[in-house]
Amino acid sequence: MGSTSLPLPELLPGLLRRLARDPVPAVRAAVLQGLPYLLHRQPALGWQLLGDAFREPQTDLWRHAERTLYYQIRDQFAQVRPCLDRIRTEAIDNAGETWGRLSALACLEGHLPLASLLESLPSLPGSAWKGVAAVFAANLDKRDMIAVCQEGLLGLLAAAGLPDEIMPEIEGCFEGGSQGAVSQALALAFVRALPSRDRGQNLSHFLEWLARHARHDPDSALVIAEKLAERLAAVAQPLMLWPPKPLMAALVEILREADQMDDADRIRRAIALQDRFLALDVHGMEELLDQAARHS
């Protein structure tokens, strides 16, 4: 396709507007699917169609507008903000994740104050928290967004009424490439916020991060692992912390560093830490530590 586009057929705008006002929601949803491209080529018509589709309050349709609004946040936030307000008013129960994701992206673009977003969450359903958490966790490894994402995640973890089901979304910030972006403060805040009534935690991303962190900064890893043991001690038994292998690798690395430094206090803390996890009856921990001892 060349740099110029063909003019729209004369009757097409009128037809699209009729479809955007169709009483059948599925028809309007189909129009919304094509709006991102149309807004790029014909902005005035695109916004007109969006307005047509949402002439009346909607509960389910706003989810179908997320991709359209996503592409407009950076340069057309004045047009997007009223839509965010309407989602919150009309459809927060059905489109909470949409509102959360778009609002968090607006924060990253500098259009919304982070503090006001965090202050609004306690009155909103868990789906809105989930959308916010997902965006901050996913963008933590982007250099120009680290500061805002760190502050946002710390704010979520410190918020009153943080829903337990949001923790897996936040745990995603420890995955893969975020190694250097996760601060000790964020790791400790995550550990402190672990649900005390949960009978098991799948913390694969966090534990793998801790194992990598122990290789680079064993002193910091020791502090974080001690806080983890303390927090998990409050969880109802039997505890099924999964997977145990990265945790064992972190504990072995912490003890190895203490031995190499010949630091009696660190050695004592490292051994005590292993004993605490053994006492917690973490599945497979005793066998893994025995294997590590045989190969050390």
PDB file of C-alpha atoms in Angstrom:
ATOM      1  CA  MET A   1       0.000   0.000   0.000  1.00  0.00           C
ATOM      2  CA  GLY A   2       1.375   3.438  -0.864  1.00  0.00           C
ATOM      3  CA  SER A   3       1.720   6.421   1.401  1.00  0.00           C
ATOM      4  CA  THR A   4      -1.594   7.844   0.172  1.00  0.00           C
ATOM      5  CA  SER A   5      -4.915   6.150   0.770  1.00  0.00           C
ATOM      6  CA  LEU A   6      -7.897   6.046  -1.518  1.00  0.00           C
ATOM      7  CA  PRO A   7     -10.810   8.311  -0.557  1.00  0.00           C
ATOM      8  CA  LEU A   8     -13.681   6.644   1.241  1.00  0.00           C
ATOM      9  CA  PRO A   9     -16.662   5.680  -0.930  1.00  0.00           C
ATOM     10  CA  GLU A  10     -19.296   8.372  -0.651  1.00  0.00           C
ATOM     11  CA  LEU A  11     -21.902   6.181   1.037  1.00  0.00           C
ATOM     12  CA  LEU A  12     -19.534   4.373   3.421  1.00  0.00           C
ATOM     13  CA  PRO A  13     -19.444   6.922   6.294  1.00  0.00           C
ATOM     14  CA  GLY A  14     -23.227   6.969   6.494  1.00  0.00           C
ATOM     15  CA  LEU A  15     -23.377   3.165   6.458  1.00  0.00           C
ATOM     16  CA  LEU A  16     -20.739   2.904   9.191  1.00  0.00           C
ATOM     17  CA  ARG A  17     -22.628   5.387  11.342  1.00  0.00           C
ATOM     18  CA  ARG A  18     -25.832   3.371  10.974  1.00  0.00           C
ATOM     19  CA  LEU A  19     -23.977   0.210  11.993  1.00  0.00           C
ATOM     20  CA  ALA A  20     -22.373   1.987  14.954  1.00  0.00           C
ATOM     21  CA  ARG A  21     -25.859   2.875  16.206  1.00  0.00           C
ATOM     22  CA  ASP A  22     -27.296  -0.582  15.584  1.00  0.00           C
ATOM     23  CA  PRO A  23     -29.397  -1.829  18.517  1.00  0.00           C
ATOM     24  CA  VAL A  24     -27.590  -5.189  18.396  1.00  0.00           C
ATOM     25  CA  PRO A  25     -24.421  -4.893  20.543  1.00  0.00           C
ATOM     26  CA  ALA A  26     -22.549  -7.451  18.432  1.00  0.00           C
ATOM     27  CA  VAL A  27     -22.912  -5.219  15.365  1.00  0.00           C
ATOM     28  CA  ARG A  28     -21.507  -2.218  17.206  1.00  0.00           C
ATOM     29  CA  ALA A  29     -18.697  -4.405  18.574  1.00  0.00           C
ATOM     30  CA  ALA A  30     -17.779  -5.352  15.000  1.00  0.00           C
ATOM     31  CA  VAL A  31     -17.514  -1.658  14.096  1.00  0.00           C
ATOM     32  CA  LEU A  32     -15.296  -1.043  17.122  1.00  0.00           C
ATOM     33  CA  GLN A  33     -12.874  -3.736  15.983  1.00  0.00           C
ATOM     34  CA  GLY A  34     -11.977  -1.668  12.925  1.00  0.00           C
ATOM     35  CA  LEU A  35     -11.726   1.690  14.671  1.00  0.00           C
ATOM     36  CA  PRO A  36      -7.982   1.659  15.488  1.00  0.00           C
ATOM     37  CA  TYR A  37      -7.082   1.684  11.801  1.00  0.00           C
ATOM     38  CA  LEU A  38      -9.888   4.058  10.855  1.00  0.00           C
ATOM     39  CA  LEU A  39      -8.830   6.546  13.546  1.00  0.00           C
ATOM     40  CA  HIS A  40      -5.350   6.490  12.075  1.00  0.00           C
ATOM     41  CA  ARG A  41      -6.629   7.247   8.563  1.00  0.00           C
ATOM     42  CA  GLN A  42      -9.808   9.226   9.246  1.00  0.00           C
ATOM     43  CA  PRO A  43      -9.678  10.581  12.837  1.00  0.00           C
ATOM     44  CA  ALA A  44     -12.826  12.697  12.653  1.00  0.00           C
ATOM     45  CA  LEU A  45     -14.929   9.832  11.346  1.00  0.00           C
ATOM     46  CA  GLY A  46     -13.373   7.391  13.831  1.00  0.00           C
ATOM     47  CA  TRP A  47     -14.266   9.502  16.867  1.00  0.00           C
ATOM     48  CA  GLN A  48     -17.739  10.098  15.429  1.00  0.00           C
ATOM     49  CA  LEU A  49     -18.309   6.349  15.166  1.00  0.00           C
ATOM     50  CA  LEU A  50     -17.076   5.833  18.717  1.00  0.00           C
ATOM     51  CA  GLY A  51     -19.546   8.442  19.915  1.00  0.00           C
ATOM     52  CA  ASP A  52     -22.333   6.778  17.919  1.00  0.00           C
ATOM     53  CA  ALA A  53     -21.593   3.379  19.463  1.00  0.00           C
ATOM     54  CA  PHE A  54     -21.756   4.810  22.970  1.00  0.00           C
ATOM     55  CA  ARG A  55     -24.671   7.215  22.665  1.00  0.00           C
ATOM     56  CA  GLU A  56     -26.339   5.491  25.601  1.00  0.00           C
ATOM     57  CA  PRO A  57     -24.764   4.069  28.785  1.00  0.00           C
ATOM     58  CA  GLN A  58     -23.164   0.671  28.169  1.00  0.00           C
ATOM     59  CA  THR A  59     -22.168  -2.171  30.449  1.00  0.00           C
ATOM     60  CA  ASP A  60     -20.606  -4.785  28.152  1.00  0.00           C
ATOM     61  CA  LEU A  61     -19.530  -2.839  25.071  1.00  0.00           C
ATOM     62  CA  TRP A  62     -16.670  -0.847  26.631  1.00  0.00           C
ATOM     63  CA  ARG A  63     -14.415  -3.907  26.670  1.00  0.00           C
ATOM     64  CA  HIS A  64     -14.519  -3.910  22.886  1.00  0.00           C
ATOM     65  CA  ALA A  65     -13.246  -0.326  22.776  1.00  0.00           C
ATOM     66  CA  GLU A  66     -10.061  -1.031  24.747  1.00  0.00           C
ATOM     67  CA  ARG A  67      -7.758  -1.484  21.746  1.00  0.00           C
ATOM     68  CA  THR A  68      -9.090   1.698  20.152  1.00  0.00           C
ATOM     69  CA  LEU A  69      -8.517   3.758  23.296  1.00  0.00           C
ATOM     70  CA  TYR A  70      -5.123   2.132  23.903  1.00  0.00           C
ATOM     71  CA  TYR A  71      -3.697   3.549  20.664  1.00  0.00           C
ATOM     72  CA  GLN A  72      -5.053   7.025  21.423  1.00  0.00           C
ATOM     73  CA  ILE A  73      -3.798   7.473  24.996  1.00  0.00           C
ATOM     74  CA  ARG A  74      -0.459   9.027  24.115  1.00  0.00           C
ATOM     75  CA  ASP A  75      -1.580  11.769  21.726  1.00  0.00           C
ATOM     76  CA  GLN A  76      -5.332  12.061  22.196  1.00  0.00           C
ATOM     77  CA  PHE A  77      -5.841  11.701  25.928  1.00  0.00           C
ATOM     78  CA  ALA A  78      -8.305  14.587  26.005  1.00  0.00           C
ATOM     79  CA  GLN A  79     -10.611  12.363  23.958  1.00  0.00           C
ATOM     80  CA  VAL A  80      -9.829   9.227  25.986  1.00  0.00           C
ATOM     81  CA  ARG A  81     -10.359  10.645  29.467  1.00  0.00           C
ATOM     82  CA  PRO A  82     -14.153  11.042  29.187  1.00  0.00           C
ATOM     83  CA  CYS A  83     -14.289   7.409  28.065  1.00  0.00           C
ATOM     84  CA  LEU A  84     -12.381   6.309  31.172  1.00  0.00           C
ATOM     85  CA  ASP A  85     -14.823   8.275  33.323  1.00  0.00           C
ATOM     86  CA  ARG A  86     -17.760   6.595  31.608  1.00  0.00           C
ATOM     87  CA  ILE A  87     -16.269   3.114  31.993  1.00  0.00           C
ATOM     88  CA  ARG A  88     -15.879   3.735  35.706  1.00  0.00           C
ATOM     89  CA  THR A  89     -19.446   5.011  35.985  1.00  0.00           C
ATOM     90  CA  GLU A  90     -21.242   2.626  33.628  1.00  0.00           C
ATOM     91  CA  ALA A  91     -19.259  -0.591  33.374  1.00  0.00           C
ATOM     92  CA  ILE A  92     -16.690  -0.980  36.125  1.00  0.00           C
ATOM     93  CA  ASP A  93     -18.048  -4.419  37.083  1.00  0.00           C
ATOM     94  CA  ASN A  94     -17.815  -5.739  33.520  1.00  0.00           C
ATOM     95  CA  ALA A  95     -14.881  -3.709  32.212  1.00  0.00           C
ATOM     96  CA  GLY A  96     -12.813  -3.160  35.348  1.00  0.00           C
ATOM     97  CA  GLU A  97      -9.666  -4.647  33.828  1.00  0.00           C
ATOM     98  CA  THR A  98     -10.068  -2.427  30.767  1.00  0.00           C
ATOM     99  CA  TRP A  99     -10.357   0.649  32.977  1.00  0.00           C
ATOM    100  CA  GLY A 100      -7.372  -0.435  35.083  1.00  0.00           C
ATOM    101  CA  ARG A 101      -5.085  -1.133  32.135  1.00  0.00           C
ATOM    102  CA  LEU A 102      -5.948   2.088  30.318  1.00  0.00           C
ATOM    103  CA  SER A 103      -5.651   4.181  33.485  1.00  0.00           C
ATOM    104  CA  ALA A 104      -2.249   2.704  34.335  1.00  0.00           C
ATOM    105  CA  LEU A 105      -1.047   3.351  30.784  1.00  0.00           C
ATOM    106  CA  ALA A 106      -2.234   6.945  31.134  1.00  0.00           C
ATOM    107  CA  CYS A 107      -0.080   7.205  34.265  1.00  0.00           C
ATOM    108  CA  LEU A 108       2.946   5.900  32.375  1.00  0.00           C
ATOM    109  CA  GLU A 109       2.351   8.531  29.697  1.00  0.00           C
ATOM    110  CA  GLY A 110       2.147  11.257  32.344  1.00  0.00           C
ATOM    111  CA  HIS A 111      -1.523  12.058  31.773  1.00  0.00           C
ATOM    112  CA  LEU A 112      -2.831  10.875  35.170  1.00  0.00           C
ATOM    113  CA  PRO A 113      -1.235  11.360  38.604  1.00  0.00           C
ATOM    114  CA  LEU A 114      -0.251   8.018  40.095  1.00  0.00           C
ATOM    115  CA  ALA A 115      -1.419   9.080  43.545  1.00  0.00           C
ATOM    116  CA  SER A 116      -4.975   9.761  42.348  1.00  0.00           C
ATOM    117  CA  LEU A 117      -5.111   6.388  40.573  1.00  0.00           C
ATOM    118  CA  LEU A 118      -4.001   4.526  43.700  1.00  0.00           C
ATOM    119  CA  GLU A 119      -6.427   6.491  45.869  1.00  0.00           C
ATOM    120  CA  SER A 120      -9.336   5.497  43.621  1.00  0.00           C
ATOM    121  CA  LEU A 121      -8.719   1.736  43.762  1.00  0.00           C
ATOM    122  CA  PRO A 122     -10.093   0.841  47.237  1.00  0.00           C
ATOM    123  CA  SER A 123     -13.602   1.743  46.064  1.00  0.00           C
ATOM    124  CA  LEU A 124     -13.316  -0.347  42.879  1.00  0.00           C
ATOM    125  CA  PRO A 125     -13.650  -4.098  42.209  1.00  0.00           C
ATOM    126  CA  GLY A 126     -10.652  -6.418  42.088  1.00  0.00           C
ATOM    127  CA  SER A 127     -10.725  -6.484  38.294  1.00  0.00           C
ATOM    128  CA  ALA A 128      -9.685  -2.807  38.213  1.00  0.00           C
ATOM    129  CA  TRP A 129      -6.752  -3.547  40.555  1.00  0.00           C
ATOM    130  CA  LYS A 130      -5.806  -6.447  38.312  1.00  0.00           C
ATOM    131  CA  GLY A 131      -5.611  -4.264  35.210  1.00  0.00           C
ATOM    132  CA  VAL A 132      -3.444  -1.682  36.969  1.00  0.00           C
ATOM    133  CA  ALA A 133      -1.119  -4.321  38.435  1.00  0.00           C
ATOM    134  CA  ALA A 134      -0.696  -6.074  35.089  1.00  0.00           C
ATOM    135  CA  VAL A 135       0.463  -2.900  33.336  1.00  0.00           C
ATOM    136  CA  PHE A 136       2.941  -1.865  36.024  1.00  0.00           C
ATOM    137  CA  ALA A 137       4.380  -5.396  36.269  1.00  0.00           C
ATOM    138  CA  ALA A 138       4.687  -5.777  32.497  1.00  0.00           C
ATOM    139  CA  ASN A 139       6.470  -2.435  32.012  1.00  0.00           C
ATOM    140  CA  LEU A 140       8.854  -2.578  34.959  1.00  0.00           C
ATOM    141  CA  ASP A 141      11.751  -3.650  32.731  1.00  0.00           C
ATOM    142  CA  LYS A 142      11.409  -0.609  30.456  1.00  0.00           C
ATOM    143  CA  ARG A 143      14.140   1.842  31.392  1.00  0.00           C
ATOM    144  CA  ASP A 144      12.079   5.017  31.078  1.00  0.00           C
ATOM    145  CA  MET A 145       9.216   3.538  33.103  1.00  0.00           C
ATOM    146  CA  ILE A 146      11.041   1.816  35.974  1.00  0.00           C
ATOM    147  CA  ALA A 147      10.504   4.611  38.489  1.00  0.00           C
ATOM    148  CA  VAL A 148       6.754   4.962  37.908  1.00  0.00           C
ATOM    149  CA  CYS A 149       6.202   1.193  37.793  1.00  0.00           C
ATOM    150  CA  GLN A 150       8.200   0.675  40.997  1.00  0.00           C
ATOM    151  CA  GLU A 151       6.211   3.385  42.755  1.00  0.00           C
ATOM    152  CA  GLY A 152       2.959   2.022  41.389  1.00  0.00           C
ATOM    153  CA  LEU A 153       3.647  -1.543  42.502  1.00  0.00           C
ATOM    154  CA  LEU A 154       4.814  -0.370  45.929  1.00  0.00           C
ATOM    155  CA  GLY A 155       1.636   1.679  46.218  1.00  0.00           C
ATOM    156  CA  LEU A 156      -0.521  -1.312  45.314  1.00  0.00           C
ATOM    157  CA  LEU A 157       1.251  -3.560  47.826  1.00  0.00           C
ATOM    158  CA  ALA A 158       0.830  -0.978  50.578  1.00  0.00           C
ATOM    159  CA  ALA A 159      -2.804  -0.204  49.787  1.00  0.00           C
ATOM    160  CA  ALA A 160      -5.511  -1.038  52.260  1.00  0.00           C
ATOM    161  CA  GLY A 161      -7.818  -3.737  50.962  1.00  0.00           C
ATOM    162  CA  LEU A 162      -5.426  -5.173  48.360  1.00  0.00           C
ATOM    163  CA  PRO A 163      -7.366  -8.167  46.965  1.00  0.00           C
ATOM    164  CA  ASP A 164      -5.498 -11.468  47.408  1.00  0.00           C
ATOM    165  CA  GLU A 165      -6.214 -12.457  43.808  1.00  0.00           C
ATOM    166  CA  ILE A 166      -4.104  -9.525  42.569  1.00  0.00           C
ATOM    167  CA  MET A 167      -0.874 -10.989  43.955  1.00  0.00           C
ATOM    168  CA  PRO A 168      -0.269 -13.287  40.930  1.00  0.00           C
ATOM    169  CA  GLU A 169      -0.434 -10.227  38.655  1.00  0.00           C
ATOM    170  CA  ILE A 170       2.102  -8.369  40.798  1.00  0.00           C
ATOM    171  CA  GLU A 171       4.272 -11.492  41.021  1.00  0.00           C
ATOM    172  CA  GLY A 172       4.722 -11.230  37.265  1.00  0.00           C
ATOM    173  CA  CYS A 173       7.081  -8.285  37.792  1.00  0.00           C
ATOM    174  CA  PHE A 174       9.775 -10.767  38.916  1.00  0.00           C
ATOM    175  CA  GLU A 175       9.742 -12.652  35.623  1.00  0.00           C
ATOM    176  CA  GLY A 176      12.767 -12.874  33.362  1.00  0.00           C
ATOM    177  CA  GLY A 177      14.145  -9.565  32.187  1.00  0.00           C
ATOM    178  CA  SER A 178      13.118  -7.526  35.232  1.00  0.00           C
ATOM    179  CA  GLN A 179      16.088  -8.716  37.308  1.00  0.00           C
ATOM    180  CA  GLY A 180      17.793  -5.355  37.651  1.00  0.00           C
ATOM    181  CA  ALA A 181      14.564  -3.379  37.853  1.00  0.00           C
ATOM    182  CA  VAL A 182      13.248  -5.026  41.017  1.00  0.00           C
ATOM    183  CA  SER A 183      14.509  -3.250  44.115  1.00  0.00           C
ATOM    184  CA  GLN A 184      14.960  -4.842  47.534  1.00  0.00           C
ATOM    185  CA  ALA A 185      12.162  -2.580  48.776  1.00  0.00           C
ATOM    186  CA  LEU A 186       9.772  -3.974  46.158  1.00  0.00           C
ATOM    187  CA  ALA A 187      10.717  -7.584  46.932  1.00  0.00           C
ATOM    188  CA  LEU A 188      10.217  -7.013  50.668  1.00  0.00           C
ATOM    189  CA  ALA A 189       6.880  -5.271  50.081  1.00  0.00           C
ATOM    190  CA  PHE A 190       5.741  -8.234  47.975  1.00  0.00           C
ATOM    191  CA  VAL A 191       6.694 -10.695  50.720  1.00  0.00           C
ATOM    192  CA  ARG A 192       4.935  -8.641  53.398  1.00  0.00           C
ATOM    193  CA  ALA A 193       1.752  -8.578  51.293  1.00  0.00           C
ATOM    194  CA  LEU A 194       1.540 -12.353  50.778  1.00  0.00           C
ATOM    195  CA  PRO A 195      -1.902 -13.552  51.924  1.00  0.00           C
ATOM    196  CA  SER A 196      -1.670 -15.005  55.404  1.00  0.00           C
ATOM    197  CA  ARG A 197      -4.698 -17.252  54.969  1.00  0.00           C
ATOM    198  CA  ASP A 198      -3.538 -18.947  51.768  1.00  0.00           C
ATOM    199  CA  ARG A 199      -2.560 -22.600  52.190  1.00  0.00           C
ATOM    200  CA  GLY A 200      -0.163 -22.579  49.263  1.00  0.00           C
ATOM    201  CA  GLN A 201       1.734 -20.174  47.084  1.00  0.00           C
ATOM    202  CA  ASN A 202       2.934 -20.633  43.517  1.00  0.00           C
ATOM    203  CA  LEU A 203       5.756 -18.112  43.539  1.00  0.00           C
ATOM    204  CA  SER A 204       7.767 -19.420  40.604  1.00  0.00           C
ATOM    205  CA  HIS A 205       8.738 -16.023  39.174  1.00  0.00           C
ATOM    206  CA  PHE A 206       9.609 -14.603  42.580  1.00  0.00           C
ATOM    207  CA  LEU A 207      11.648 -17.637  43.666  1.00  0.00           C
ATOM    208  CA  GLU A 208      13.556 -17.767  40.383  1.00  0.00           C
ATOM    209  CA  TRP A 209      14.269 -14.053  40.763  1.00  0.00           C
ATOM    210  CA  LEU A 210      15.487 -14.662  44.326  1.00  0.00           C
ATOM    211  CA  ALA A 211      17.857 -17.392  43.113  1.00  0.00           C
ATOM    212  CA  ARG A 212      19.325 -15.035  40.497  1.00  0.00           C
ATOM    213  CA  HIS A 213      19.447 -12.192  42.994  1.00  0.00           C
ATOM    214  CA  ALA A 214      21.379 -14.362  45.460  1.00  0.00           C
ATOM    215  CA  ARG A 215      24.144 -14.789  42.886  1.00  0.00           C
ATOM    216  CA  HIS A 216      24.488 -11.031  42.409  1.00  0.00           C
ATOM    217  CA  ASP A 217      23.689  -9.700  45.881  1.00  0.00           C
ATOM    218  CA  PRO A 218      23.642 -12.477  48.514  1.00  0.00           C
ATOM    219  CA  ASP A 219      23.402  -9.994  51.402  1.00  0.00           C
ATOM    220  CA  SER A 220      20.171  -8.523  50.028  1.00  0.00           C
ATOM    221  CA  ALA A 221      18.879 -12.015  49.192  1.00  0.00           C
ATOM    222  CA  LEU A 222      19.506 -13.078  52.784  1.00  0.00           C
ATOM    223  CA  VAL A 223      17.357 -10.239  54.111  1.00  0.00           C
ATOM    224  CA  ILE A 224      14.554 -11.025  51.649  1.00  0.00           C
ATOM    225  CA  ALA A 225      14.664 -14.787  52.349  1.00  0.00           C
ATOM    226  CA  GLU A 226      14.546 -14.154  56.107  1.00  0.00           C
ATOM    227  CA  LYS A 227      11.448 -12.015  55.648  1.00  0.00           C
ATOM    228  CA  LEU A 228       9.918 -14.718  53.419  1.00  0.00           C
ATOM    229  CA  ALA A 229      10.451 -17.378  56.081  1.00  0.00           C
ATOM    230  CA  GLU A 230       8.945 -15.092  58.700  1.00  0.00           C
ATOM    231  CA  ARG A 231       5.910 -14.341  56.537  1.00  0.00           C
ATOM    232  CA  LEU A 232       5.291 -17.945  55.541  1.00  0.00           C
ATOM    233  CA  ALA A 233       5.433 -19.048  59.160  1.00  0.00           C
ATOM    234  CA  ALA A 234       2.070 -17.291  59.573  1.00  0.00           C
ATOM    235  CA  VAL A 235       0.416 -19.326  56.806  1.00  0.00           C
ATOM    236  CA  ALA A 236      -1.802 -22.236  57.742  1.00  0.00           C
ATOM    237  CA  GLN A 237      -0.156 -25.647  57.396  1.00  0.00           C
ATOM    238  CA  PRO A 238       0.457 -27.736  55.402  1.00  0.00           C
ATOM    239  CA  LEU A 239       2.459 -25.315  53.303  1.00  0.00           C
ATOM    240  CA  MET A 240       2.986 -26.061  49.603  1.00  0.00           C
ATOM    241  CA  LEU A 241       5.468 -23.457  48.418  1.00  0.00           C
ATOM    242  CA  TRP A 242       6.080 -24.164  44.742  1.00  0.00           C
ATOM    243  CA  PRO A 243       8.504 -24.669  43.152  1.00  0.00           C
ATOM    244  CA  PRO A 244      11.118 -25.317  45.896  1.00  0.00           C
ATOM    245  CA  LYS A 245      14.214 -25.763  43.708  1.00  0.00           C
ATOM    246  CA  PRO A 246      14.932 -22.035  43.084  1.00  0.00           C
ATOM    247  CA  LEU A 247      14.506 -21.342  46.804  1.00  0.00           C
ATOM    248  CA  MET A 248      17.031 -24.061  47.616  1.00  0.00           C
ATOM    249  CA  ALA A 249      19.445 -22.568  45.060  1.00  0.00           C
ATOM    250  CA  ALA A 250      19.123 -19.174  46.733  1.00  0.00           C
ATOM    251  CA  LEU A 251      19.740 -20.656  50.207  1.00  0.00           C
ATOM    252  CA  VAL A 252      22.800 -22.571  48.998  1.00  0.00           C
ATOM    253  CA  GLU A 253      24.215 -19.436  47.340  1.00  0.00           C
ATOM    254  CA  ILE A 254      23.652 -17.390  50.500  1.00  0.00           C
ATOM    255  CA  LEU A 255      25.477 -19.977  52.636  1.00  0.00           C
ATOM    256  CA  ARG A 256      28.310 -20.333  50.102  1.00  0.00           C
ATOM    257  CA  GLU A 257      28.931 -16.584  50.126  1.00  0.00           C
ATOM    258  CA  ALA A 258      28.930 -16.498  53.922  1.00  0.00           C
ATOM    259  CA  ASP A 259      31.456 -19.372  54.008  1.00  0.00           C
ATOM    260  CA  GLN A 260      33.726 -17.649  51.493  1.00  0.00           C
ATOM    261  CA  MET A 261      33.688 -14.449  53.516  1.00  0.00           C
ATOM    262  CA  ASP A 262      34.289 -16.454  56.691  1.00  0.00           C
ATOM    263  CA  ASP A 263      31.658 -14.297  58.378  1.00  0.00           C
ATOM    264  CA  ALA A 264      30.444 -16.103  61.482  1.00  0.00           C
ATOM    265  CA  ASP A 265      27.282 -14.013  61.831  1.00  0.00           C
ATOM    266  CA  ARG A 266      26.256 -14.533  58.199  1.00  0.00           C
ATOM    267  CA  ILE A 267      26.986 -18.249  58.436  1.00  0.00           C
ATOM    268  CA  ARG A 268      24.803 -18.448  61.540  1.00  0.00           C
ATOM    269  CA  ARG A 269      21.964 -16.561  59.813  1.00  0.00           C
ATOM    270  CA  ALA A 270      22.246 -18.673  56.643  1.00  0.00           C
ATOM    271  CA  ILE A 271      22.097 -21.967  58.560  1.00  0.00           C
ATOM    272  CA  ALA A 272      19.239 -20.677  60.705  1.00  0.00           C
ATOM    273  CA  LEU A 273      17.404 -19.683  57.527  1.00  0.00           C
ATOM    274  CA  GLN A 274      17.697 -23.188  56.073  1.00  0.00           C
ATOM    275  CA  ASP A 275      16.454 -24.622  59.364  1.00  0.00           C
ATOM    276  CA  ARG A 276      13.436 -22.306  59.293  1.00  0.00           C
ATOM    277  CA  PHE A 277      12.406 -23.464  55.823  1.00  0.00           C
ATOM    278  CA  LEU A 278      12.916 -27.088  56.845  1.00  0.00           C
ATOM    279  CA  ALA A 279      10.689 -26.472  59.863  1.00  0.00           C
ATOM    280  CA  LEU A 280       8.047 -25.034  57.547  1.00  0.00           C
ATOM    281  CA  ASP A 281       7.964 -28.441  55.822  1.00  0.00           C
ATOM    282  CA  VAL A 282       8.271 -26.903  52.376  1.00  0.00           C
ATOM    283  CA  HIS A 283       7.698 -29.760  49.928  1.00  0.00           C
ATOM    284  CA  GLY A 284      10.997 -31.230  48.706  1.00  0.00           C
ATOM    285  CA  MET A 285      13.231 -28.838  50.640  1.00  0.00           C
ATOM    286  CA  GLU A 286      15.006 -31.447  52.780  1.00  0.00           C
ATOM    287  CA  GLU A 287      15.821 -33.669  49.795  1.00  0.00           C
ATOM    288  CA  LEU A 288      17.061 -30.735  47.719  1.00  0.00           C
ATOM    289  CA  LEU A 289      19.315 -29.453  50.475  1.00  0.00           C
ATOM    290  CA  ASP A 290      20.733 -32.954  50.990  1.00  0.00           C
ATOM    291  CA  GLN A 291      21.528 -33.145  47.263  1.00  0.00           C
ATOM    292  CA  ALA A 292      23.194 -29.721  47.386  1.00  0.00           C
ATOM    293  CA  ALA A 293      25.313 -30.781  50.356  1.00  0.00           C
ATOM    294  CA  ARG A 294      26.509 -33.922  48.538  1.00  0.00           C
ATOM    295  CA  HIS A 295      27.585 -31.873  45.510  1.00  0.00           C
ATOM    296  CA  SER A 296      29.173 -28.981  47.401  1.00  0.00           C
TER     297      SER A 296
END
